[in-house]
Tab-separated table of C-alpha atoms and ligand atoms in Angstrom:
chain	number	residue	atom	x	y	z
I	1	UNK	CA	189.346	178.048	193.426
I	2	UNK	CA	186.994	179.773	195.730
I	3	UNK	CA	188.075	180.375	199.299
I	4	UNK	CA	185.270	178.858	201.159
I	5	UNK	CA	186.217	176.276	203.956
I	6	UNK	CA	185.066	172.790	203.845
I	7	UNK	CA	183.024	173.296	206.883
I	8	UNK	CA	180.939	176.161	205.480
I	9	UNK	CA	180.603	174.144	202.109
I	10	UNK	CA	179.007	171.268	203.642
I	11	UNK	CA	176.861	172.651	206.542
I	12	UNK	CA	174.187	175.243	206.532
I	13	UNK	CA	172.884	176.722	209.895
I	14	UNK	CA	169.320	177.617	210.008
I	15	UNK	CA	168.874	181.440	209.696
I	16	UNK	CA	168.180	183.046	213.088
I	17	UNK	CA	165.790	186.121	213.476
I	18	UNK	CA	167.007	189.922	213.022
I	19	UNK	CA	166.331	192.224	215.975
I	20	UNK	CA	163.060	194.177	215.102
I	21	UNK	CA	162.517	196.013	218.589
I	22	UNK	CA	164.138	197.524	221.441
I	23	UNK	CA	164.730	194.989	224.239
I	24	UNK	CA	165.992	194.374	227.857
I	25	UNK	CA	168.145	191.253	228.764
I	26	UNK	CA	170.463	190.173	231.878
I	27	UNK	CA	173.482	189.658	229.234
I	28	UNK	CA	174.137	190.845	225.733
I	29	UNK	CA	176.769	188.876	223.875
I	30	UNK	CA	178.516	190.548	220.903
I	31	UNK	CA	179.515	188.045	218.450
I	32	UNK	CA	178.319	184.750	217.555
I	33	UNK	CA	181.370	182.791	216.811
I	34	UNK	CA	182.508	179.887	218.886
I	35	UNK	CA	183.217	182.062	222.160
I	36	UNK	CA	179.900	183.681	221.874
I	37	UNK	CA	177.643	181.006	221.392
I	38	UNK	CA	179.383	178.558	223.858
I	39	UNK	CA	179.098	181.506	226.521
I	40	UNK	CA	175.361	182.040	225.593
I	41	UNK	CA	174.805	178.215	226.008
I	42	UNK	CA	176.487	178.140	229.449
I	43	UNK	CA	174.529	181.083	230.684
I	44	UNK	CA	171.382	179.770	229.775
I	45	UNK	CA	172.106	176.629	231.529
I	46	UNK	CA	172.353	178.754	234.681
I	47	UNK	CA	168.985	180.291	234.024
I	48	UNK	CA	170.425	183.725	232.823
I	49	UNK	CA	168.593	185.647	230.279
I	50	UNK	CA	170.717	186.419	227.549
I	51	UNK	CA	171.069	187.346	223.763
I	52	UNK	CA	173.765	187.040	221.325
I	53	UNK	CA	174.016	189.835	218.650
I	54	UNK	CA	175.897	188.790	215.247
I	55	UNK	CA	176.460	191.264	212.606
I	56	UNK	CA	176.601	188.402	210.018
I	57	UNK	CA	175.636	184.830	210.404
I	58	UNK	CA	176.624	182.516	213.180
I	59	UNK	CA	180.336	181.044	212.838
I	60	UNK	CA	180.827	183.719	209.855
I	61	UNK	CA	183.967	185.068	211.544
I	62	UNK	CA	187.178	183.294	211.934
I	63	UNK	CA	185.149	180.123	213.418
I	64	UNK	CA	184.282	178.885	209.999
I	65	UNK	CA	187.631	178.941	208.888
I	66	UNK	CA	189.452	177.154	211.823
I	67	UNK	CA	191.025	173.726	211.560
I	68	UNK	CA	188.970	172.782	214.842
I	69	UNK	CA	191.607	170.910	216.823
I	70	UNK	CA	190.406	170.705	220.323
I	71	UNK	CA	193.507	170.553	222.223
I	72	UNK	CA	195.409	171.884	225.222
I	73	UNK	CA	198.617	171.553	223.095
I	74	UNK	CA	199.091	175.028	222.300
I	75	UNK	CA	202.436	174.764	220.576
I	76	UNK	CA	205.377	175.029	223.199
I	77	UNK	CA	203.530	177.184	225.734
I	78	UNK	CA	203.868	175.335	229.081
I	79	UNK	CA	207.746	175.453	229.474
I	80	UNK	CA	207.659	179.363	228.772
I	81	UNK	CA	204.516	179.753	231.071
I	82	UNK	CA	206.275	178.063	234.038
I	83	UNK	CA	209.486	180.102	233.402
I	84	UNK	CA	207.508	183.482	233.280
I	85	UNK	CA	204.654	183.044	235.356
I	86	UNK	CA	205.539	180.191	237.873
I	87	UNK	CA	204.013	176.680	238.458
I	88	UNK	CA	200.758	177.729	240.056
I	89	UNK	CA	199.507	179.951	237.236
I	90	UNK	CA	200.783	177.528	234.383
I	91	UNK	CA	198.634	174.687	236.072
I	92	UNK	CA	195.497	177.274	235.765
I	93	UNK	CA	196.135	177.228	232.105
I	94	UNK	CA	196.854	173.588	231.540
I	95	UNK	CA	193.812	172.581	233.896
I	96	UNK	CA	191.427	175.032	232.209
I	97	UNK	CA	192.376	173.702	228.771
I	98	UNK	CA	192.184	170.062	229.760
I	99	UNK	CA	188.699	170.882	231.402
I	100	UNK	CA	187.752	172.472	228.086
I	101	UNK	CA	188.012	169.224	226.493
I	102	UNK	CA	186.073	167.327	229.105
I	103	UNK	CA	183.195	170.025	228.746
I	104	UNK	CA	182.968	169.565	224.963
I	105	UNK	CA	182.804	165.738	225.339
I	106	UNK	CA	180.024	166.184	228.051
I	107	UNK	CA	178.002	168.620	226.199
I	108	UNK	CA	178.141	166.571	223.004
I	109	UNK	CA	177.223	163.486	224.739
I	110	UNK	CA	174.403	165.487	226.594
I	111	UNK	CA	172.859	167.120	223.367
I	112	UNK	CA	173.589	164.178	221.369
I	113	UNK	CA	175.420	166.300	218.713
I	114	UNK	CA	176.531	165.025	215.513
I	115	UNK	CA	179.760	166.978	214.714
I	116	UNK	CA	182.389	164.266	213.911
I	117	UNK	CA	183.754	164.541	217.381
I	118	UNK	CA	186.924	162.218	217.133
I	119	UNK	CA	189.309	161.521	219.998
I	120	UNK	CA	192.938	161.438	219.042
I	121	UNK	CA	196.482	162.468	220.238
I	122	UNK	CA	197.727	165.794	219.350
I	123	UNK	CA	201.494	165.912	218.357
I	124	UNK	CA	204.227	168.389	218.034
I	125	UNK	CA	207.065	167.498	215.598
I	126	UNK	CA	210.366	168.816	214.764
I	127	UNK	CA	213.181	167.840	212.405
I	128	UNK	CA	215.826	169.595	214.383
I	129	UNK	CA	214.689	170.742	217.840
I	130	UNK	CA	214.279	167.638	219.867
I	131	UNK	CA	215.435	169.233	223.243
I	132	UNK	CA	212.688	171.800	222.927
I	133	UNK	CA	209.997	169.221	222.693
I	134	UNK	CA	211.637	167.119	225.338
I	135	UNK	CA	211.411	170.178	227.641
I	136	UNK	CA	207.929	171.046	226.889
I	137	UNK	CA	206.989	167.454	227.664
I	138	UNK	CA	208.539	167.611	231.129
I	139	UNK	CA	206.814	170.848	231.684
I	140	UNK	CA	203.266	169.654	230.605
I	141	UNK	CA	203.783	166.357	232.778
I	142	UNK	CA	204.572	168.452	235.630
I	143	UNK	CA	201.362	170.350	235.206
I	144	UNK	CA	199.376	166.965	235.071
I	145	UNK	CA	198.997	166.605	231.144
I	146	UNK	CA	199.806	163.068	229.822
I	147	UNK	CA	202.458	163.030	227.151
I	148	UNK	CA	204.749	160.749	225.416
I	149	UNK	CA	208.047	161.462	223.486
I	150	UNK	CA	208.824	159.500	220.309
I	151	UNK	CA	210.947	159.815	217.091
I	152	UNK	CA	208.214	158.529	215.177
I	153	UNK	CA	204.917	159.827	213.599
I	154	UNK	CA	202.536	158.857	210.812
I	155	UNK	CA	204.024	161.775	208.661
I	156	UNK	CA	206.048	160.656	205.402
I	157	UNK	CA	209.028	162.436	206.507
I	158	UNK	CA	211.573	161.894	209.186
I	159	UNK	CA	211.278	163.876	212.469
I	160	UNK	CA	213.925	164.200	215.255
I	161	UNK	CA	211.367	164.426	217.797
I	162	UNK	CA	207.510	164.142	218.301
I	163	UNK	CA	205.645	165.036	221.525
I	164	UNK	CA	202.276	163.558	221.787
I	165	UNK	CA	199.432	164.810	224.071
I	166	UNK	CA	196.841	162.088	224.791
I	167	UNK	CA	193.217	162.346	225.044
I	168	UNK	CA	192.860	165.279	222.702
I	169	UNK	CA	190.240	165.630	219.923
I	170	UNK	CA	188.827	167.442	216.699
I	171	UNK	CA	185.407	167.934	215.348
I	172	UNK	CA	183.352	169.840	212.696
I	173	UNK	CA	182.854	173.378	214.220
I	174	UNK	CA	179.745	174.510	212.283
I	175	UNK	CA	177.845	171.031	212.974
I	176	UNK	CA	178.547	171.768	216.556
I	177	UNK	CA	177.372	175.414	216.574
I	178	UNK	CA	174.376	174.505	214.275
I	179	UNK	CA	173.369	172.312	217.286
I	180	UNK	CA	174.052	174.624	219.864
I	181	UNK	CA	172.546	177.619	218.553
I	182	UNK	CA	169.030	176.088	218.237
I	183	UNK	CA	169.369	176.184	222.133
I	184	UNK	CA	169.843	180.042	222.624
I	185	UNK	CA	168.496	183.340	221.503
I	186	UNK	CA	170.474	184.862	218.655
I	187	UNK	CA	169.849	187.847	216.551
I	188	UNK	CA	171.826	187.706	213.228
I	189	UNK	CA	172.327	190.544	210.739
I	190	UNK	CA	172.231	192.718	214.195
I	191	UNK	CA	175.515	194.750	214.302
I	192	UNK	CA	176.382	196.553	217.488
I	193	UNK	CA	177.606	200.050	216.566
I	194	UNK	CA	178.145	201.768	219.765
I	195	UNK	CA	178.062	201.256	223.543
I	196	UNK	CA	176.719	203.814	225.874
I	197	UNK	CA	177.081	202.244	229.505
I	198	UNK	CA	174.533	199.512	229.679
I	199	UNK	CA	172.935	200.527	226.289
I	200	UNK	CA	174.008	198.679	223.128
I	201	UNK	CA	172.936	200.715	219.960
I	202	UNK	CA	172.734	198.370	216.886
I	203	UNK	CA	171.676	198.903	213.277
I	204	UNK	CA	168.073	197.539	214.194
I	205	UNK	CA	167.191	198.655	217.627
I	206	UNK	CA	168.758	199.244	221.176
I	207	UNK	CA	169.387	196.680	223.825
I	208	UNK	CA	169.605	197.576	227.490
I	209	UNK	CA	171.630	194.975	229.333
I	210	UNK	CA	172.941	194.526	232.858
I	211	UNK	CA	176.059	192.884	231.396
I	212	UNK	CA	177.795	192.913	228.196
I	213	UNK	CA	180.374	190.423	226.828
I	214	UNK	CA	182.551	191.159	223.971
I	215	UNK	CA	182.891	187.877	222.155
I	216	UNK	CA	183.564	189.951	218.745
I	217	UNK	CA	187.092	188.462	217.960
I	218	UNK	CA	188.767	191.596	218.462
I	219	UNK	CA	187.204	193.971	221.063
I	220	UNK	CA	186.370	197.137	219.228
I	221	UNK	CA	185.894	199.658	221.904
I	222	UNK	CA	189.559	201.220	222.170
I	223	UNK	CA	188.970	203.171	225.354
I	224	UNK	CA	188.866	201.870	228.049
I	225	UNK	CA	190.430	198.545	227.604
I	226	UNK	CA	193.215	199.598	225.341
I	227	UNK	CA	193.310	196.172	223.474
I	228	UNK	CA	194.787	197.825	220.371
I	229	UNK	CA	197.983	198.433	222.343
I	230	UNK	CA	198.371	194.875	223.513
I	231	UNK	CA	197.221	192.825	220.516
I	232	UNK	CA	197.978	192.144	216.799
I	233	UNK	CA	196.514	189.691	214.377
I	234	UNK	CA	198.047	186.836	212.588
I	235	UNK	CA	196.933	185.078	209.431
I	236	UNK	CA	197.447	181.635	208.455
I	237	UNK	CA	196.282	179.477	205.406
I	238	UNK	CA	194.941	176.078	204.923
I	239	UNK	CA	194.473	173.537	201.946
I	240	UNK	CA	192.274	170.510	201.830
I	241	UNK	CA	194.063	167.596	199.814
I	242	UNK	CA	192.612	164.460	198.784
I	243	UNK	CA	194.705	161.393	197.746
I	244	UNK	CA	197.173	161.852	200.470
I	245	UNK	CA	196.278	158.586	202.471
I	246	UNK	CA	194.965	158.843	206.188
I	247	UNK	CA	196.506	159.705	209.482
I	248	UNK	CA	194.957	159.081	212.978
I	249	UNK	CA	196.365	162.077	214.907
I	250	UNK	CA	196.821	165.723	214.542
I	251	UNK	CA	200.091	167.389	214.037
I	252	UNK	CA	201.809	170.735	214.360
I	253	UNK	CA	205.356	171.307	213.291
I	254	UNK	CA	207.334	173.593	215.657
I	255	UNK	CA	210.248	174.380	212.805
I	256	UNK	CA	210.061	177.428	210.680
I	257	UNK	CA	208.618	175.233	207.859
I	258	UNK	CA	206.337	173.317	210.223
I	259	UNK	CA	202.874	172.260	209.015
I	260	UNK	CA	199.678	171.787	210.667
I	261	UNK	CA	198.121	168.451	209.651
I	262	UNK	CA	194.590	167.019	210.573
I	263	UNK	CA	192.359	164.488	208.713
I	264	UNK	CA	188.706	164.952	207.863
I	265	UNK	CA	186.698	162.458	206.010
I	266	UNK	CA	189.019	161.429	203.050
I	267	UNK	CA	191.000	164.627	203.200
I	268	UNK	CA	193.955	165.899	205.096
I	269	UNK	CA	193.804	169.667	206.011
I	270	UNK	CA	197.286	171.162	205.852
I	271	UNK	CA	198.008	174.547	207.371
I	272	UNK	CA	200.852	177.042	207.512
I	273	UNK	CA	202.295	180.354	206.234
I	274	UNK	CA	201.525	182.182	209.068
I	275	UNK	CA	202.287	185.940	209.178
I	276	UNK	CA	201.351	189.227	210.778
I	277	UNK	CA	198.260	190.635	209.043
I	278	UNK	CA	199.278	193.116	206.584
I	279	UNK	CA	202.560	191.663	205.825
I	280	UNK	CA	201.524	189.293	202.787
I	281	UNK	CA	202.367	191.883	200.143
I	282	UNK	CA	204.288	189.120	198.058
I	283	UNK	CA	201.455	186.519	198.312
I	284	UNK	CA	202.216	182.780	197.393
I	285	UNK	CA	201.237	181.096	200.578
I	286	UNK	CA	198.577	178.622	199.072
I	287	UNK	CA	201.031	177.929	196.357
I	288	UNK	CA	204.026	177.028	198.816
I	289	UNK	CA	201.463	174.949	201.100
I	290	UNK	CA	200.352	172.881	197.948
I	291	UNK	CA	204.037	172.330	196.975
I	292	UNK	CA	204.856	171.106	200.387
I	293	UNK	CA	201.851	168.916	200.284
I	294	UNK	CA	202.742	167.501	196.620
I	295	UNK	CA	206.438	166.859	198.001
I	296	UNK	CA	205.221	164.788	200.912
I	297	UNK	CA	202.141	163.164	199.808
I	298	UNK	CA	202.991	162.489	196.084
I	299	UNK	CA	199.890	162.619	193.804
I	300	UNK	CA	197.598	164.275	196.330
I	301	UNK	CA	195.224	166.843	194.885
I	302	UNK	CA	193.973	170.279	196.412
I	303	UNK	CA	190.118	170.380	196.725
I	304	UNK	CA	189.527	173.434	198.939
I	305	UNK	CA	191.621	176.328	200.348
I	306	UNK	CA	190.846	179.115	202.900
I	307	UNK	CA	192.594	181.313	205.568
I	308	UNK	CA	191.713	182.879	208.636
I	309	UNK	CA	193.355	185.193	211.473
I	310	UNK	CA	193.474	185.299	214.923
I	311	UNK	CA	194.352	187.739	218.013
I	312	UNK	CA	197.795	187.455	219.547
I	313	UNK	CA	198.431	188.664	222.940
I	314	UNK	CA	201.640	190.065	224.361
I	315	UNK	CA	202.334	186.812	226.475
I	316	UNK	CA	200.443	184.235	224.243
I	317	UNK	CA	197.824	183.799	226.871
I	318	UNK	CA	194.258	185.048	225.935
I	319	UNK	CA	192.377	187.892	227.596
I	320	UNK	CA	189.238	186.338	229.512
I	321	UNK	CA	187.588	188.455	232.167
I	322	UNK	CA	186.556	192.134	232.942
I	323	UNK	CA	187.031	194.367	229.972
I	324	UNK	CA	188.648	197.090	232.054
I	325	UNK	CA	188.770	197.943	235.729
I	326	UNK	CA	186.506	200.914	235.172
I	327	UNK	CA	183.689	198.850	233.466
I	328	UNK	CA	182.555	196.541	236.177
I	329	UNK	CA	179.634	195.199	233.904
I	330	UNK	CA	181.691	194.711	230.590
I	331	UNK	CA	183.476	191.408	230.063
I	332	UNK	CA	185.773	190.098	227.272
I	333	UNK	CA	186.934	186.991	225.500
I	334	UNK	CA	189.876	187.519	222.878
I	335	UNK	CA	193.313	186.812	222.246
I	336	UNK	CA	193.251	183.153	221.351
I	337	UNK	CA	196.510	182.887	219.581
I	338	UNK	CA	194.988	180.233	216.942
I	339	UNK	CA	193.807	178.022	219.717
I	340	UNK	CA	190.280	179.543	219.857
I	341	UNK	CA	188.496	176.033	220.285
I	342	UNK	CA	189.434	175.248	223.837
I	343	UNK	CA	189.988	178.952	224.511
I	344	UNK	CA	186.221	179.724	223.692
I	345	UNK	CA	185.116	177.088	225.892
I	346	UNK	CA	187.270	178.380	228.742
I	347	UNK	CA	186.059	181.817	228.157
I	348	UNK	CA	182.537	180.564	228.412
I	349	UNK	CA	183.264	178.678	231.723
I	350	UNK	CA	185.227	181.625	233.337
I	351	UNK	CA	182.673	184.372	232.192
I	352	UNK	CA	179.686	182.257	233.369
I	353	UNK	CA	181.024	181.771	236.804
I	354	UNK	CA	181.992	185.714	236.980
I	355	UNK	CA	178.451	186.594	235.907
I	356	UNK	CA	177.063	184.340	238.461
I	357	UNK	CA	179.202	185.623	240.914
I	358	UNK	CA	181.297	182.475	241.616
I	359	UNK	CA	184.996	182.353	241.838
I	360	UNK	CA	186.604	180.372	238.841
I	361	UNK	CA	189.885	178.730	239.720
I	362	UNK	CA	191.537	179.855	236.401
I	363	UNK	CA	190.489	183.502	236.427
I	364	UNK	CA	193.888	184.880	237.206
I	365	UNK	CA	196.056	183.357	234.549
I	366	UNK	CA	193.502	184.913	231.852
I	367	UNK	CA	192.788	188.188	233.563
I	368	UNK	CA	192.990	190.917	231.037
I	369	UNK	CA	194.240	193.281	233.776
I	370	UNK	CA	197.335	190.961	234.639
I	371	UNK	CA	200.343	193.002	235.011
I	372	UNK	CA	203.889	191.733	233.679
I	373	UNK	CA	207.162	193.559	233.207
I	374	UNK	CA	208.414	191.120	230.452
I	375	UNK	CA	205.547	192.362	228.401
I	376	UNK	CA	207.131	195.886	228.049
I	377	UNK	CA	209.313	194.958	225.334
I	378	UNK	CA	206.236	193.357	223.404
I	379	UNK	CA	204.296	196.474	224.190
I	380	UNK	CA	206.906	198.550	222.731
I	381	UNK	CA	206.713	196.359	219.700
I	382	UNK	CA	203.098	196.745	219.060
I	383	UNK	CA	203.549	200.585	219.624
I	384	UNK	CA	206.365	200.628	217.096
I	385	UNK	CA	203.899	199.060	214.487
I	386	UNK	CA	201.180	201.597	215.069
I	387	UNK	CA	203.802	204.525	214.887
I	388	UNK	CA	205.026	203.119	211.565
I	389	UNK	CA	201.390	202.563	210.206
I	390	UNK	CA	200.413	206.046	211.184
I	391	UNK	CA	203.427	208.046	210.190
I	392	UNK	CA	203.947	209.591	206.501
I	393	UNK	CA	202.252	212.129	204.457
I	394	UNK	CA	198.718	212.747	204.716
I	395	UNK	CA	196.694	210.024	203.122
I	396	UNK	CA	195.235	212.127	200.548
I	397	UNK	CA	198.570	213.706	199.533
I	398	UNK	CA	200.104	210.102	199.103
I	399	UNK	CA	196.940	208.567	197.555
I	400	UNK	CA	197.149	206.036	200.527
I	401	UNK	CA	194.349	203.924	202.028
I	402	UNK	CA	193.954	204.265	205.727
I	403	UNK	CA	192.339	201.854	208.003
I	404	UNK	CA	189.028	203.187	209.457
I	405	UNK	CA	190.023	201.863	212.991
I	406	UNK	CA	192.978	204.208	213.975
I	407	UNK	CA	194.213	205.491	210.640
I	408	UNK	CA	197.100	203.147	209.955
I	409	UNK	CA	198.238	202.746	206.378
I	410	UNK	CA	196.922	199.629	204.619
I	411	UNK	CA	198.827	197.229	202.383
I	412	UNK	CA	197.628	195.348	199.456
I	413	UNK	CA	197.337	191.662	199.862
I	414	UNK	CA	197.604	190.127	196.420
I	415	UNK	CA	196.649	186.511	197.563
I	416	UNK	CA	193.258	187.501	198.901
I	417	UNK	CA	192.668	190.680	197.111
I	418	UNK	CA	192.071	192.814	200.367
I	419	UNK	CA	193.611	195.857	201.775
I	420	UNK	CA	195.159	194.721	205.191
I	421	UNK	CA	196.023	196.783	208.274
I	422	UNK	CA	199.578	195.853	209.711
I	423	UNK	CA	198.855	197.436	213.045
I	424	UNK	CA	195.695	195.783	214.368
I	425	UNK	CA	194.682	193.393	211.624
I	426	UNK	CA	191.517	195.078	210.027
I	427	UNK	CA	190.782	194.046	206.527
I	428	UNK	CA	188.811	195.218	203.598
I	429	UNK	CA	187.893	193.867	200.228
I	430	UNK	CA	188.964	195.616	197.028
I	431	UNK	CA	185.730	197.626	197.038
I	432	UNK	CA	186.614	198.918	200.513
I	433	UNK	CA	183.927	196.942	202.402
I	434	UNK	CA	185.037	195.761	205.790
I	435	UNK	CA	185.909	191.923	206.047
I	436	UNK	CA	187.752	191.641	209.696
I	437	UNK	CA	187.792	194.000	212.605
I	438	UNK	CA	188.509	195.830	214.886
I	439	UNK	CA	187.534	198.425	212.212
I	440	UNK	CA	183.657	198.615	212.130
I	441	UNK	CA	183.012	200.410	208.921
I	442	UNK	CA	184.338	200.175	205.352
I	443	UNK	CA	186.524	202.624	203.722
I	444	UNK	CA	183.618	204.692	202.408
I	445	UNK	CA	184.694	207.911	200.366
I	446	UNK	CA	188.188	206.464	200.174
I	447	UNK	CA	187.305	203.310	198.347
I	448	UNK	CA	189.373	202.436	195.344
I	449	UNK	CA	189.425	199.184	193.003
I	450	UNK	CA	192.403	197.495	192.449
W	501	LIG	C1	194.116	179.146	210.157
W	501	LIG	C2	193.622	179.067	211.450
W	501	LIG	C3	193.376	177.825	211.919
W	501	LIG	C4	192.886	177.560	213.361
W	501	LIG	N1	192.846	176.281	213.726
W	501	LIG	C5	192.548	176.211	215.079
W	501	LIG	C6	192.500	174.878	215.745
W	501	LIG	O1	192.660	173.790	214.967
W	501	LIG	N2	192.176	174.827	216.951
W	501	LIG	C7	191.892	175.964	217.728
W	501	LIG	O2	191.549	175.728	218.901
W	501	LIG	N3	191.857	177.011	217.144
W	501	LIG	C8	192.139	177.247	215.970
W	501	LIG	N4	192.338	178.537	215.319
W	501	LIG	C9	191.605	179.718	216.094
W	501	LIG	C10	190.207	179.663	216.042
W	501	LIG	O3	189.639	179.263	214.917
W	501	LIG	C11	189.667	181.046	216.560
W	501	LIG	O4	190.412	181.466	217.853
W	501	LIG	C12	188.120	181.091	216.935
W	501	LIG	O5	187.450	180.560	215.859
W	501	LIG	C13	187.810	182.459	217.347
W	501	LIG	O6	186.419	182.444	217.596
W	501	LIG	P1	185.599	183.897	218.131
W	501	LIG	O7	184.230	183.368	218.449
W	501	LIG	O8	186.352	184.341	219.250
W	501	LIG	O9	185.777	184.771	217.000
W	501	LIG	P2	184.955	184.809	215.499
W	501	LIG	O10	184.501	183.249	215.095
W	501	LIG	O11	185.498	185.739	214.672
W	501	LIG	O12	183.447	185.379	215.969
W	501	LIG	C14	183.354	186.760	216.128
W	501	LIG	C15	181.980	187.255	215.753
W	501	LIG	O13	181.757	188.457	215.983
W	501	LIG	C16	180.980	189.165	215.093
W	501	LIG	N5	181.057	190.728	215.412
W	501	LIG	C17	182.156	191.402	215.218
W	501	LIG	N6	181.869	192.641	215.539
W	501	LIG	C18	180.450	192.637	215.802
W	501	LIG	C19	179.682	193.530	216.041
W	501	LIG	N7	180.013	195.007	216.077
W	501	LIG	N8	178.529	193.266	216.286
W	501	LIG	C20	177.871	192.149	216.242
W	501	LIG	N9	178.749	191.108	215.689
W	501	LIG	C21	180.019	191.280	215.640
W	501	LIG	C22	181.560	188.607	214.003
W	501	LIG	O14	180.566	188.783	212.708
W	501	LIG	C23	181.774	187.130	214.278
W	501	LIG	O15	180.953	186.030	213.799
W	501	LIG	C24	192.690	178.612	214.007
W	501	LIG	C25	192.840	180.129	213.609
W	501	LIG	C26	193.501	180.242	212.029
W	501	LIG	C27	193.821	181.688	211.935
């Protein structure tokens, strides 16, 4: 079975032009995924001249492989946020994500976008940790998010607890991008290779921009910013099954074997099998998901499967704001932790306000420059991975493949036939071509067929 998502199979977005001359703009956005396109649209609404530079096609990064739940329910984040950063900061996170849902709703109505927008509840379930969900429910309520606790779901197995967030939604991400990208200025097949202050060097010409936004999923300029020290990537897998019956709501299990479930047309999308990128040396993720699906939804048939990865920050809160203190005209939107639909909208709203010189009420919680002592342990953990990845014999001597980002040792992922980097999550196909960043080029001379 090929690994194309249902979204990509049933939608084609009209080709955009490629850059064919040098140009000047107010704002250049690197990346035409959900974050880049939404930010470009909101900036355009403010009358700001901006261009999106996309190395492939619109939505071709992680966005085409999402499950597209539009929700402020980001696993069990609120109780932890209150404990670690206090009620005021946690409320910024809750308000930003609840507002993101409203902003999607308003935009879809305003532009009359047919993107299968469907409002429903988002539910966290557990077979064994009901107390955690009760606590999360109290935390979310204290921040103004309506929730309800129950012991029942539509799922075909018993749970000990289910926490419902009301007024959430789901949609078709590429139908949405298709409509929105018609409103803005996008250059496809235009890869940003290097930045020199205000100048962006691409494979097709140079762009002079007063402001630059990195919406490239993983920001690829290492210094300043140092995102490689404070982020890693995690992959997970999705199967689409038919013959499983229907559910109204969206689900996410918080236990180790918990599943992500959402309906689309006559299918259920079932997700799981998450792991740090580079740590799938045994494979078997799709097989395990399908086995779980067949156990719970007797007779269901898999009709599609795909996977994606996302950037995980040290404290599970995205980095949205200034790229680095020393770069006052560079901005970033990254680290969405597998919650990039609302996080992309939050990024678009915050960055638009910043670029327009307005204060945004949620800026502080997402600031990439936030300091936090408790993060030191996580930072050490990221550093440990990098040291392990970098250590060992010289690659030529060991016959190993090394990542073109920072030189970490790559591992073979048999499931997806790719070489993956456990340090920062870059991926390369079996011929050495780059699939995912932060690496910016393929394995070149070192390429080797499996
Ligand atoms: C399995 C899975 C399921 C998920 N489901 C959900 C969900 O249900 N709800 C939710 O909220 N989130 C979900 N997410 C997360 C969500 O899909 C992502 O956070 C989101 O799609 C990221 O969008 P983005 O625009 O930041 O990145 P991308 O979509 O990856 O866009 C970045 C773009 O930048 C381009 N680019 C990179 N480098 C350059 C360069 N040098 N020059 C030009 N262009 C460049 C890339 O080609 C790419 O198109 C899920 C994640 C996973 C892994």
